[in-house]
Amino acid sequence: MTATIQTVDTPDGPFTLLVDDRQRVLASGWTADPAAILARLTVRPETVSEGETDAATAVRAYYAGDLSAVEAVEVAQTGTALQLQGWSALREIEPGHPLTYTEFATALGRPSAVRAAASICARNAPALFVPCHRVLRSDGTLGGFAWGLAVKQSLLAREAA
């Protein structure tokens, strides 16, 4: 598999995208370090080259106020059946309407699997496109986020506006 990597500037800092040859996002996050993006993958591409990606247009549109722009971008992830179900369910969470980990586990049909729900969020590689930032602790606090709590807070504030 070959992949293209691109970094764009955002109000939350540099955002790097890794896409496959079909323009599906494999991994993304708020860093300018390609190694940090590649580290999010369980299966790494054979070749990575810098270039323009279609997904970068959606990132710019998201930050310009079109919060739904990233929803149309395809992603490609590898994982267990539950992880794939969870990542798909994350894409259904509306901007401005975050869920708790308990509510997310319930949405997966596994109300007692709160730790599994949190693990699904933690292992999500295409951040922003699969909005794991929209899941909070049961007490409403932020919980964790691979790219830092300041970025998570900024995204949630942008989406609540």
Coordinates of N, CA and C in Angstrom, one line a residue:
M1 N 0.9 -1.2 0.0 CA 0.0 0.0 0.0 C 0.9 1.2 0.0
T2 N 0.5 2.2 -0.8 CA 1.2 3.5 -0.8 C 0.3 4.5 -0.1
A3 N 0.9 5.5 0.5 CA 0.1 6.5 1.2 C 0.8 7.9 0.9
T4 N -0.1 8.9 1.1 CA 0.3 10.3 1.0 C 0.1 11.0 2.3
I5 N 1.1 11.8 2.7 CA 1.0 12.5 4.0 C 1.1 14.0 3.7
Q6 N 0.3 14.7 4.5 CA 0.2 16.2 4.3 C 0.0 16.8 5.7
T7 N 0.6 17.9 5.9 CA 0.4 18.7 7.1 C -0.2 20.0 6.8
V8 N -1.3 20.4 7.4 CA -2.0 21.7 7.2 C -2.0 22.5 8.6
D9 N -2.0 23.8 8.5 CA -2.1 24.6 9.7 C -3.5 24.7 10.1
T10 N -3.8 24.6 11.4 CA -5.2 24.9 11.9 C -5.0 25.8 13.1
P11 N -6.2 26.3 13.6 CA -6.1 27.1 14.8 C -5.7 26.3 16.1
D12 N -5.7 24.9 15.9 CA -5.3 24.1 17.0 C -3.9 23.5 16.8
G13 N -3.2 24.1 15.8 CA -1.8 23.7 15.6 C -1.7 22.9 14.3
P14 N -0.6 22.4 13.9 CA -0.4 21.6 12.7 C -1.2 20.3 12.8
F15 N -1.9 20.0 11.7 CA -2.7 18.8 11.6 C -2.2 17.9 10.4
T16 N -1.8 16.7 10.7 CA -1.2 15.9 9.7 C -2.2 14.7 9.3
L17 N -2.3 14.5 8.0 CA -3.2 13.5 7.4 C -2.4 12.5 6.7
L18 N -2.7 11.2 6.8 CA -2.1 10.1 6.0 C -3.3 9.5 5.3
V19 N -3.2 9.5 4.0 CA -4.3 8.9 3.2 C -3.8 7.8 2.2
D20 N -4.6 6.9 1.9 CA -4.2 5.8 1.0 C -4.4 6.3 -0.5
D21 N -4.2 5.4 -1.4 CA -4.3 5.8 -2.8 C -5.7 6.0 -3.3
R22 N -6.7 5.7 -2.4 CA -8.1 6.0 -2.7 C -8.6 7.2 -2.0
Q23 N -7.6 8.0 -1.4 CA -7.9 9.2 -0.6 C -8.7 8.9 0.7
R24 N -8.6 7.7 1.2 CA -9.3 7.4 2.5 C -8.2 7.7 3.6
V25 N -8.7 8.4 4.6 CA -7.8 8.7 5.7 C -7.5 7.5 6.5
L26 N -6.2 7.2 6.7 CA -5.7 6.1 7.5 C -5.5 6.5 8.9
A27 N -4.9 7.7 9.1 CA -4.6 8.3 10.4 C -4.4 9.8 10.2
S28 N -4.7 10.5 11.3 CA -4.6 11.9 11.3 C -4.5 12.4 12.8
G29 N -3.9 13.6 12.9 CA -3.9 14.2 14.3 C -3.1 15.5 14.3
W30 N -3.1 16.1 15.4 CA -2.6 17.5 15.6 C -1.1 17.4 16.0
T31 N -0.3 17.2 14.9 CA 1.1 17.1 15.0 C 1.7 17.4 13.7
A32 N 3.0 17.8 13.6 CA 3.7 17.9 12.4 C 4.7 16.8 12.2
D33 N 4.6 15.8 13.1 CA 5.6 14.7 13.1 C 5.0 13.5 12.4
P34 N 5.4 13.1 11.2 CA 4.9 12.0 10.5 C 5.0 10.7 11.3
A35 N 6.1 10.5 12.1 CA 6.2 9.3 12.9 C 5.1 9.1 13.9
A36 N 4.6 10.2 14.4 CA 3.5 10.1 15.4 C 2.2 9.7 14.7
I37 N 2.0 10.1 13.5 CA 0.9 9.6 12.7 C 1.0 8.1 12.3
L38 N 2.2 7.8 11.8 CA 2.4 6.4 11.5 C 2.3 5.4 12.7
A39 N 2.6 5.9 13.9 CA 2.6 5.1 15.1 C 1.1 4.8 15.5
R40 N 0.1 5.5 14.9 CA -1.3 5.2 15.2 C -1.8 4.0 14.5
L41 N -1.0 3.5 13.5 CA -1.5 2.4 12.6 C -1.0 1.1 13.1
T42 N -1.9 0.1 12.9 CA -1.5 -1.3 13.2 C -0.9 -1.9 11.9
V43 N -1.3 -1.5 10.7 CA -0.7 -1.9 9.5 C -0.2 -0.6 8.8
R44 N 1.1 -0.6 8.5 CA 1.7 0.6 8.0 C 1.9 0.5 6.5
P45 N 1.7 1.6 5.7 CA 2.0 1.5 4.3 C 3.4 1.2 3.9
E46 N 3.6 0.6 2.8 CA 5.0 0.3 2.3 C 5.7 1.6 1.9
T47 N 5.0 2.5 1.3 CA 5.6 3.7 0.8 C 4.8 4.9 1.3
V48 N 5.4 6.0 1.8 CA 4.7 7.2 2.2 C 5.5 8.4 1.5
S49 N 4.7 9.2 0.8 CA 5.3 10.4 0.2 C 4.5 11.6 0.5
E50 N 5.1 12.7 0.6 CA 4.4 14.0 0.9 C 3.7 14.4 -0.4
G51 N 2.5 15.0 -0.2 CA 1.7 15.5 -1.3 C 0.4 16.1 -0.8
E52 N -0.4 16.5 -1.8 CA -1.8 17.0 -1.5 C -2.8 15.9 -1.3
T53 N -3.7 16.1 -0.3 CA -4.8 15.2 -0.1 C -6.1 15.9 -0.2
D54 N -7.1 15.1 -0.7 CA -8.5 15.6 -0.7 C -9.0 16.0 0.7
A55 N -8.6 15.2 1.7 CA -9.1 15.3 3.0 C -8.6 16.7 3.6
A56 N -7.5 17.2 3.2 CA -7.1 18.5 3.7 C -8.1 19.6 3.4
T57 N -8.8 19.5 2.3 CA -9.8 20.5 2.0 C -10.9 20.4 3.0
A58 N -11.3 19.2 3.4 CA -12.3 19.0 4.4 C -11.9 19.6 5.8
V59 N -10.6 19.4 6.1 CA -10.1 20.0 7.4 C -10.2 21.5 7.4
R60 N -9.8 22.1 6.3 CA -9.9 23.5 6.2 C -11.3 24.0 6.3
A61 N -12.3 23.3 5.6 CA -13.7 23.7 5.7 C -14.2 23.5 7.1
Y62 N -13.8 22.4 7.8 CA -14.3 22.2 9.2 C -13.9 23.5 10.0
Y63 N -12.6 23.9 9.9 CA -12.1 25.0 10.7 C -12.7 26.3 10.2
A64 N -13.2 26.4 9.0 CA -13.9 27.6 8.5 C -15.3 27.6 8.9
G65 N -15.8 26.6 9.7 CA -17.2 26.6 10.2 C -18.1 25.5 9.6
D66 N -17.7 24.8 8.6 CA -18.5 23.7 8.0 C -18.2 22.4 8.8
L67 N -18.8 22.3 10.0 CA -18.5 21.1 10.8 C -18.8 19.8 10.2
S68 N -19.6 19.7 9.2 CA -20.0 18.5 8.6 C -19.0 18.1 7.4
A69 N -18.1 19.0 7.1 CA -17.2 18.7 6.0 C -16.4 17.4 6.1
V70 N -16.0 17.1 7.3 CA -15.2 15.9 7.5 C -16.0 14.6 7.4
E71 N -17.3 14.7 7.6 CA -18.2 13.5 7.6 C -18.2 12.8 6.2
A72 N -18.0 13.5 5.1 CA -18.1 12.9 3.8 C -16.7 12.2 3.4
V73 N -15.7 12.5 4.2 CA -14.4 11.9 3.8 C -14.4 10.4 4.3
E74 N -14.0 9.5 3.4 CA -13.9 8.1 3.7 C -12.6 7.9 4.6
V75 N -12.8 6.9 5.5 CA -11.6 6.5 6.3 C -11.4 5.0 6.1
A76 N -10.3 4.5 6.4 CA -10.0 3.1 6.3 C -9.2 2.7 7.6
Q77 N -9.9 1.8 8.4 CA -9.3 1.3 9.6 C -9.3 -0.2 9.7
T78 N -8.4 -0.8 10.4 CA -8.4 -2.2 10.6 C -8.5 -2.4 12.1
G79 N -9.3 -3.4 12.5 CA -9.5 -3.7 13.9 C -10.5 -4.8 14.1
T80 N -10.9 -5.1 15.3 CA -11.8 -6.1 15.6 C -13.2 -5.7 15.2
A81 N -14.1 -6.6 15.2 CA -15.5 -6.3 14.8 C -16.1 -5.2 15.7
L82 N -15.8 -5.3 17.0 CA -16.3 -4.3 18.0 C -15.7 -2.9 17.7
Q83 N -14.4 -2.9 17.4 CA -13.7 -1.7 17.1 C -14.3 -1.0 15.9
L84 N -14.5 -1.8 14.8 CA -15.1 -1.3 13.6 C -16.5 -0.8 13.8
Q85 N -17.3 -1.5 14.6 CA -18.6 -1.0 15.0 C -18.5 0.3 15.7
G86 N -17.6 0.4 16.7 CA -17.4 1.6 17.5 C -17.0 2.8 16.7
W87 N -16.0 2.6 15.8 CA -15.6 3.7 14.9 C -16.7 4.2 14.0
S88 N -17.5 3.3 13.5 CA -18.6 3.7 12.7 C -19.6 4.5 13.6
A89 N -19.9 4.0 14.8 CA -20.8 4.7 15.7 C -20.3 6.1 16.1
L90 N -19.0 6.2 16.2 CA -18.4 7.6 16.5 C -18.8 8.6 15.4
R91 N -18.8 8.1 14.2 CA -19.1 9.0 13.1 C -20.6 9.5 13.1
E92 N -21.4 8.8 13.9 CA -22.8 9.2 14.0 C -23.1 10.2 15.1
I93 N -22.1 10.5 15.9 CA -22.3 11.5 17.0 C -22.3 12.9 16.4
E94 N -23.4 13.6 16.6 CA -23.5 14.9 16.0 C -22.6 15.9 16.7
P95 N -22.0 16.9 15.9 CA -21.3 18.0 16.5 C -22.1 18.7 17.5
G96 N -21.5 19.0 18.6 CA -22.3 19.8 19.7 C -23.1 18.9 20.6
H97 N -23.1 17.6 20.4 CA -23.9 16.7 21.2 C -23.0 15.5 21.6
P98 N -22.0 15.7 22.4 CA -21.1 14.7 22.9 C -21.8 13.6 23.7
L99 N -21.3 12.4 23.7 CA -21.8 11.4 24.6 C -20.8 11.1 25.7
T100 N -21.3 10.4 26.8 CA -20.4 9.9 27.8 C -19.9 8.5 27.3
Y101 N -18.9 8.0 27.9 CA -18.4 6.7 27.6 C -19.5 5.7 27.9
T102 N -20.3 5.9 28.9 CA -21.4 5.0 29.2 C -22.5 5.0 28.1
E103 N -22.8 6.2 27.7 CA -23.8 6.4 26.6 C -23.3 5.8 25.3
F104 N -22.0 5.9 25.1 CA -21.4 5.4 23.9 C -21.4 3.8 23.9
A105 N -21.1 3.3 25.1 CA -21.1 1.8 25.3 C -22.6 1.3 25.0
T106 N -23.5 2.0 25.6 CA -25.0 1.7 25.4 C -25.3 1.8 23.9
A107 N -24.8 2.8 23.2 CA -25.1 2.9 21.7 C -24.5 1.7 21.0
L108 N -23.5 1.1 21.5 CA -22.9 -0.1 20.8 C -23.6 -1.4 21.2
G109 N -24.7 -1.2 22.1 CA -25.4 -2.4 22.5 C -24.7 -3.2 23.6
R110 N -23.8 -2.5 24.2 CA -23.0 -3.2 25.3 C -22.8 -2.2 26.5
P111 N -24.0 -2.0 27.2 CA -23.9 -0.9 28.2 C -22.9 -1.2 29.4
S112 N -22.5 -2.4 29.6 CA -21.5 -2.6 30.6 C -20.1 -2.6 30.1
A113 N -19.9 -2.4 28.8 CA -18.5 -2.4 28.2 C -18.0 -1.0 28.1
V114 N -18.0 -0.2 29.2 CA -17.5 1.1 29.2 C -16.0 1.2 28.9
R115 N -15.2 0.3 29.5 CA -13.8 0.3 29.2 C -13.5 0.0 27.8
A116 N -14.3 -1.0 27.2 CA -14.1 -1.3 25.8 C -14.4 -0.1 24.9
A117 N -15.4 0.7 25.3 CA -15.8 1.9 24.6 C -14.7 2.9 24.6
A118 N -14.1 3.1 25.8 CA -13.0 4.0 25.9 C -11.8 3.5 25.1
S119 N -11.5 2.2 25.1 CA -10.4 1.7 24.3 C -10.6 1.9 22.8
I120 N -11.9 1.8 22.3 CA -12.2 2.1 20.9 C -11.8 3.5 20.6
C121 N -12.1 4.5 21.5 CA -11.7 5.9 21.3 C -10.2 6.0 21.3
A122 N -9.6 5.4 22.2 CA -8.1 5.5 22.3 C -7.4 5.0 21.1
R123 N -7.9 4.0 20.5 CA -7.2 3.3 19.3 C -7.7 3.9 18.0
N124 N -8.5 4.9 18.0 CA -8.9 5.6 16.8 C -7.8 6.3 16.1
A125 N -7.5 5.9 14.9 CA -6.4 6.6 14.2 C -6.7 7.8 13.4
P126 N -7.9 7.8 12.6 CA -8.2 9.0 11.9 C -9.0 10.1 12.7
A127 N -8.3 10.7 13.6 CA -8.9 11.7 14.5 C -9.5 12.8 13.7
L128 N -10.5 13.4 14.2 CA -11.4 14.4 13.6 C -12.4 13.8 12.6
F129 N -11.9 12.9 11.7 CA -12.8 12.3 10.7 C -13.7 11.2 11.4
V130 N -13.1 10.6 12.4 CA -13.8 9.7 13.3 C -13.7 10.4 14.7
P131 N -14.8 11.1 15.0 CA -14.7 12.1 16.1 C -14.7 11.5 17.5
C132 N -13.7 10.9 17.9 CA -13.6 10.3 19.3 C -13.5 11.4 20.3
H133 N -13.2 12.6 19.9 CA -13.2 13.8 20.8 C -14.6 14.1 21.4
R134 N -15.6 13.5 20.7 CA -17.0 13.8 21.2 C -17.5 12.8 22.2
V135 N -16.6 12.1 22.9 CA -16.9 11.2 24.0 C -16.2 11.7 25.3
L136 N -17.0 11.8 26.3 CA -16.6 12.4 27.6 C -16.8 11.4 28.7
R137 N -16.1 11.7 29.8 CA -16.3 10.9 31.1 C -17.8 11.1 31.5
S138 N -18.2 10.1 32.4 CA -19.6 10.2 32.9 C -19.9 11.4 33.6
D139 N -18.9 12.0 34.3 CA -19.1 13.3 35.0 C -19.0 14.5 34.2
G140 N -18.9 14.3 32.8 CA -18.8 15.4 31.9 C -17.4 16.0 31.7
T141 N -16.4 15.5 32.4 CA -15.1 16.0 32.2 C -14.5 15.4 30.9
L142 N -13.4 15.9 30.4 CA -12.9 15.6 29.1 C -12.4 14.1 29.0
G143 N -11.8 13.6 30.0 CA -11.2 12.3 29.8 C -9.9 12.4 29.1
G144 N -9.5 11.4 28.3 CA -8.3 11.5 27.6 C -8.5 11.9 26.1
F145 N -7.4 12.2 25.5 CA -7.4 12.4 24.1 C -5.9 12.4 23.6
A146 N -5.7 11.6 22.6 CA -4.3 11.3 22.1 C -3.6 12.6 21.8
W147 N -4.3 13.6 21.3 CA -3.7 14.8 20.9 C -3.7 16.0 21.9
G148 N -4.1 15.7 23.1 CA -4.0 16.6 24.2 C -5.4 17.2 24.5
L149 N -5.6 17.4 25.8 CA -6.9 17.9 26.2 C -7.2 19.3 25.7
A150 N -6.2 20.2 25.5 CA -6.5 21.5 25.0 C -7.1 21.4 23.6
V151 N -6.6 20.5 22.8 CA -7.2 20.3 21.4 C -8.6 19.8 21.6
K152 N -8.8 18.8 22.4 CA -10.2 18.3 22.6 C -11.2 19.3 23.1
Q153 N -10.7 20.2 24.0 CA -11.6 21.2 24.5 C -11.9 22.2 23.4
S154 N -10.9 22.6 22.6 CA -11.1 23.5 21.5 C -12.1 23.0 20.5
L155 N -12.0 21.7 20.1 CA -12.9 21.1 19.2 C -14.3 21.1 19.7
L156 N -14.5 20.7 21.0 CA -15.8 20.6 21.6 C -16.4 22.0 21.6
A157 N -15.6 23.1 22.0 CA -16.1 24.4 22.0 C -16.5 24.9 20.7
R158 N -15.7 24.6 19.7 CA -16.0 25.0 18.3 C -17.4 24.3 17.8
E159 N -17.6 23.1 18.2 CA -18.8 22.4 17.8 C -20.0 22.8 18.6
A160 N -19.8 23.3 19.8 CA -20.9 23.7 20.6 C -21.5 25.1 20.2
A161 N -20.6 25.9 19.5 CA -21.0 27.2 19.1 C -22.1 27.3 18.1

